[in-house]
XYZ file of C-alpha atoms in Angstrom:
359
model
C 81.138 28.182 139.451
C 78.006 28.866 137.423
C 78.701 32.598 137.499
C 82.230 31.988 136.247
C 80.940 29.768 133.472
C 78.278 32.322 132.539
C 80.800 35.157 132.467
C 83.183 33.080 130.402
C 80.382 32.153 128.014
C 79.358 35.804 127.749
C 82.912 36.860 127.003
C 83.272 34.064 124.453
C 80.030 35.128 122.811
C 81.124 38.753 122.704
C 84.524 37.769 121.312
C 82.898 35.555 118.683
C 80.590 38.408 117.664
C 83.542 40.800 117.296
C 85.482 38.238 115.267
C 82.436 37.605 113.054
C 81.965 41.334 112.433
C 85.625 41.790 111.510
C 85.736 38.708 109.264
C 82.425 39.471 107.514
C 82.786 43.225 107.029
C 86.537 43.705 107.325
C 85.813 46.424 109.900
C 86.250 46.519 113.660
C 83.256 47.150 115.915
C 84.639 50.625 116.683
C 84.826 51.440 112.982
C 81.225 50.302 112.514
C 80.081 52.516 115.394
C 81.939 55.411 113.817
C 80.366 54.627 110.431
C 76.798 54.664 111.804
C 77.414 57.924 113.650
C 78.982 59.490 110.552
C 76.005 58.508 108.368
C 73.580 60.013 110.901
C 75.689 63.150 110.987
C 75.520 63.555 107.204
C 71.725 63.420 107.227
C 71.388 66.144 109.850
C 74.109 68.373 108.417
C 72.809 68.072 104.845
C 69.337 69.139 105.956
C 70.742 71.974 108.089
C 72.286 73.683 105.043
C 68.821 74.109 103.543
C 67.086 75.232 106.730
C 69.839 77.762 107.473
C 69.733 79.028 103.887
C 65.978 79.629 104.215
C 66.591 81.461 107.476
C 69.359 83.588 105.941
C 67.111 84.558 103.032
C 64.255 85.462 105.348
C 66.549 87.486 107.609
C 68.199 89.206 104.629
C 64.827 90.393 103.358
C 64.294 92.500 106.477
C 67.841 93.312 107.557
C 71.487 93.353 106.529
C 72.598 90.166 104.778
C 75.262 87.994 106.445
C 77.306 88.124 103.252
C 77.944 91.850 103.705
C 78.609 91.683 107.435
C 75.079 91.659 108.866
C 73.942 89.534 111.805
C 70.169 89.890 111.489
C 69.923 86.127 111.009
C 70.569 85.745 114.750
C 67.001 87.008 115.312
C 65.495 84.561 112.810
C 64.001 81.374 114.435
C 64.310 79.390 111.210
C 68.060 79.969 111.160
C 68.281 78.688 114.722
C 66.352 75.548 113.749
C 68.963 74.948 111.072
C 71.725 75.682 113.546
C 70.334 73.192 116.080
C 70.028 70.591 113.321
C 73.651 71.188 112.393
C 74.707 70.930 116.049
C 72.988 67.541 116.333
C 74.839 66.430 113.209
C 78.123 67.767 114.526
C 77.627 65.981 117.855
C 77.144 62.709 115.964
C 80.185 63.556 113.879
C 82.124 64.370 117.059
C 81.277 60.967 118.500
C 82.205 59.243 115.222
C 85.766 60.584 115.429
C 86.145 58.990 118.863
C 85.562 55.542 117.361
C 86.911 55.663 113.802
C 89.863 57.285 111.983
C 89.344 60.617 110.227
C 90.101 59.042 106.850
C 86.901 56.986 107.289
C 84.625 59.551 108.937
C 85.414 62.717 106.969
C 84.803 61.477 103.387
C 81.318 60.341 104.400
C 80.434 64.028 104.471
C 79.766 63.499 100.755
C 76.367 62.167 101.749
C 75.499 65.559 103.229
C 76.223 67.058 99.794
C 73.738 64.687 98.200
C 71.092 65.481 100.794
C 71.611 69.251 100.560
C 71.599 69.188 96.727
C 68.373 67.181 96.570
C 66.643 69.287 99.231
C 67.851 72.482 97.530
C 66.205 71.234 94.338
C 62.934 70.470 96.142
C 62.706 73.278 98.714
C 64.836 76.138 97.403
C 63.978 75.498 93.734
C 67.670 75.312 92.836
C 67.878 73.140 89.725
C 69.632 69.772 89.887
C 70.856 68.671 86.440
C 70.739 65.018 85.360
C 74.522 64.921 85.584
C 74.178 66.222 89.121
C 72.329 62.996 89.892
C 75.257 61.112 88.377
C 77.516 63.144 90.657
C 75.482 62.000 93.661
C 75.917 58.383 92.549
C 79.674 58.840 92.201
C 79.812 60.265 95.736
C 78.058 57.160 97.060
C 80.390 54.807 95.160
C 83.489 56.668 96.346
C 82.290 56.729 99.942
C 81.600 52.985 99.863
C 85.091 52.314 98.504
C 86.709 54.298 101.300
C 84.552 52.667 103.989
C 85.535 49.174 102.849
C 89.264 49.948 102.825
C 89.629 52.376 105.748
C 92.367 51.711 108.335
C 91.510 50.427 111.785
C 91.368 52.970 114.593
C 94.674 53.593 116.375
C 94.663 52.361 119.970
C 95.317 55.348 122.267
C 95.513 55.059 126.047
C 95.471 58.718 127.141
C 95.003 62.274 125.889
C 98.690 62.858 126.662
C 99.500 60.411 123.871
C 97.411 62.473 121.457
C 99.198 65.616 122.637
C 102.544 63.978 121.866
C 101.324 63.282 118.319
C 100.087 66.872 117.933
C 103.402 68.361 119.053
C 105.606 66.371 116.692
C 107.532 68.573 114.205
C 105.543 67.433 111.164
C 102.148 68.430 112.529
C 103.466 71.628 114.119
C 104.735 72.672 110.672
C 101.328 71.915 109.133
C 99.496 73.859 111.870
C 101.839 76.837 111.415
C 101.210 76.915 107.657
C 97.443 76.735 108.223
C 97.494 79.569 110.761
C 99.553 81.802 108.456
C 97.274 81.083 105.467
C 94.106 81.836 107.481
C 95.492 85.165 108.724
C 96.438 86.188 105.167
C 93.013 85.205 103.818
C 91.053 87.014 106.546
C 92.989 90.269 106.503
C 94.110 90.522 102.865
C 91.602 88.641 100.714
C 88.228 88.625 102.505
C 87.691 92.439 102.347
C 88.467 92.623 98.616
C 87.416 89.274 97.155
C 85.022 87.660 99.641
C 81.896 88.696 97.702
C 83.158 87.541 94.285
C 85.448 84.577 94.887
C 83.906 81.600 96.661
C 87.303 80.080 97.446
C 88.096 82.857 99.939
C 85.328 82.079 102.446
C 85.573 78.336 101.819
C 89.344 78.438 102.153
C 89.111 79.882 105.656
C 86.463 77.311 106.673
C 88.432 74.370 105.287
C 91.835 75.298 106.680
C 90.448 75.978 110.148
C 88.280 72.868 109.853
C 91.231 70.540 109.350
C 92.683 71.690 112.679
C 89.315 71.522 114.423
C 88.806 67.894 113.348
C 92.135 66.857 114.845
C 91.183 68.635 118.093
C 87.680 67.144 118.028
C 89.151 63.675 117.635
C 91.518 64.299 120.552
C 88.663 65.567 122.723
C 86.439 62.668 121.663
C 89.109 60.163 122.620
C 89.533 61.910 125.981
C 85.797 61.703 126.707
C 85.569 58.090 125.555
C 88.418 57.124 127.895
C 86.832 59.140 130.715
C 83.493 57.354 130.328
C 85.305 54.012 130.325
C 86.804 54.776 133.752
C 90.097 56.498 132.888
C 89.526 60.140 133.791
C 91.187 62.424 131.230
C 89.646 65.663 132.506
C 92.472 66.035 134.984
C 94.966 66.601 132.176
C 95.479 70.196 130.936
C 95.809 68.900 127.370
C 92.095 67.995 127.378
C 91.135 71.608 128.088
C 93.616 72.981 125.548
C 92.004 70.811 122.868
C 88.570 72.036 124.046
C 89.639 75.673 123.638
C 91.009 74.982 120.150
C 87.758 73.270 119.145
C 85.632 76.205 120.358
C 87.792 78.788 118.557
C 87.858 76.841 115.302
C 84.121 76.082 115.274
C 83.167 79.741 115.845
C 85.462 80.801 112.974
C 84.097 78.097 110.678
C 80.465 78.994 111.362
C 81.067 82.695 110.753
C 82.652 82.252 107.337
C 80.380 79.394 106.319
C 77.384 81.673 106.959
C 78.959 84.305 104.716
C 79.558 81.725 101.971
C 76.001 80.343 102.179
C 74.457 83.801 102.073
C 76.574 84.942 99.115
C 76.743 81.865 96.887
C 74.451 79.083 95.760
C 74.011 76.227 98.243
C 74.649 73.552 95.602
C 77.975 75.261 94.864
C 79.066 75.927 98.442
C 78.445 72.371 99.677
C 80.632 70.413 97.205
C 83.522 72.884 97.205
C 83.531 73.086 100.981
C 83.429 69.308 101.200
C 86.286 68.846 98.719
C 88.652 71.298 100.380
C 87.701 70.379 103.935
C 88.041 66.627 103.342
C 91.335 66.917 101.456
C 92.925 69.036 104.184
C 91.506 66.874 106.984
C 92.849 63.671 105.447
C 96.231 65.363 105.043
C 96.192 66.531 108.673
C 95.160 63.067 109.904
C 97.860 61.329 107.889
C 100.451 63.699 109.352
C 99.242 63.613 112.959
C 97.818 60.100 113.468
C 99.902 58.401 110.741
C 96.871 56.492 109.430
C 98.721 55.142 106.412
C 101.480 53.576 108.506
C 99.029 50.781 109.334
C 98.072 50.050 105.722
C 99.649 48.475 102.674
C 100.067 50.370 99.364
C 97.050 48.640 97.772
C 94.704 49.869 100.499
C 96.087 53.395 100.295
C 95.725 53.528 96.500
C 92.167 52.150 96.735
C 91.239 54.810 99.294
C 92.656 57.525 97.046
C 90.685 56.142 94.091
C 87.548 56.291 96.224
C 88.347 59.855 97.194
C 88.970 60.861 93.560
C 85.605 59.279 92.690
C 83.952 61.456 95.330
C 85.757 64.528 93.984
C 84.468 63.677 90.503
C 80.956 63.531 91.889
C 81.301 66.874 93.647
C 82.731 68.385 90.450
C 79.674 67.216 88.504
C 77.352 68.657 91.146
C 79.241 71.942 90.991
C 79.524 72.157 87.211
C 75.993 71.031 86.352
C 74.563 73.563 88.805
C 76.594 76.216 87.006
C 75.238 74.956 83.666
C 71.669 75.112 84.935
C 72.144 78.657 86.199
C 73.819 79.994 83.041
C 71.787 78.038 80.511
C 74.811 76.309 78.958
C 75.276 72.557 78.640
C 78.459 72.293 76.627
C 80.820 74.955 77.936
C 83.696 73.653 80.012
C 84.843 77.042 81.243
C 84.493 77.812 84.935
C 82.189 80.691 85.786
C 81.648 82.550 88.992
C 78.662 81.285 91.011
C 75.628 83.481 91.314
C 73.629 84.685 94.249
C 69.923 83.955 93.825
C 67.440 86.488 95.108
C 64.080 85.675 96.645
C 62.442 85.341 93.220
C 65.053 82.840 92.069
C 66.606 85.198 89.519
C 70.374 84.853 89.202
C 72.382 87.966 89.948
C 75.947 87.876 88.575
C 78.481 88.681 91.279
C 80.926 90.157 88.806
C 80.360 91.818 85.482
C 81.189 89.618 82.497
C 83.059 92.582 81.039
C 85.680 92.156 83.756
C 86.791 88.917 82.120
C 87.475 90.519 78.742
C 90.771 91.949 77.688
C 90.829 95.747 77.762
C 90.477 97.448 74.417
C 93.694 98.917 73.059
């Protein structure tokens, strides 16, 4: 009798705690777990950009740079420290997707931009303009807005249910478009424009990344259900998602390394974040139908938060460009520069190439 009463009291206490959390924060306990994991992930990933950049520079000084096809960075311990740091961040990010929807977890990557920009200013001596600081503040405001209005996590009972969502016509069409775009970029654009146009490398990373996040979420859900007593490892869909994750991550890392080695860190981070987050939100809305569980006001508020984050990343991008070129008033977009070991900017394309040919 006492045991029954104790158990009942414990359950009541747990239920009361969950209700209090939801009523006070407007978020479920799963969403809060996902939020904490996502914040931890941003810290590790933001720091990893800087450590890997240092390793790439050190390796490039004694071997062939990654940006021109070299792999000497694989022998550089500092690069591996950065890689391990990124893996820790990605593991936390992986776990976050098992508890919270992608529309909540992914935009919080903006915090990694802030961390990488600040550390780049301190460690790599890459200048951070005063408006870049304003950009960081906008990223924080936008992230907070999205967190407070994010949808609750969809209740899924098996990995087979996720597979059914992934094989619906809408998501299959999206995945087909992504695959075609990546093939065109890799074989047609990377050889000619990879060294001069940052969007080529980042485009490959972002497109592949949107598919990898959906697969990571599926795999995370499978593992969460397995640990709770419902074994999902017996389903072939779990292993198919695992294979997709491995393929996508290897592709992302390869082209992200090329982007980091060729372009400025404070430029790579915000552009990668913007494209990756936009495509991931789109993929999540198509596959998991996140917006079906929200009213128009919540959706509009989330989009406003996302636009605020984009504004912040634009400021970080543009003010870094201003600092590098010495201009503070020009609104024209310029190509980013690769900085050598002495910090001197090296234009990646001659300015003459932008002028009209003489008659």
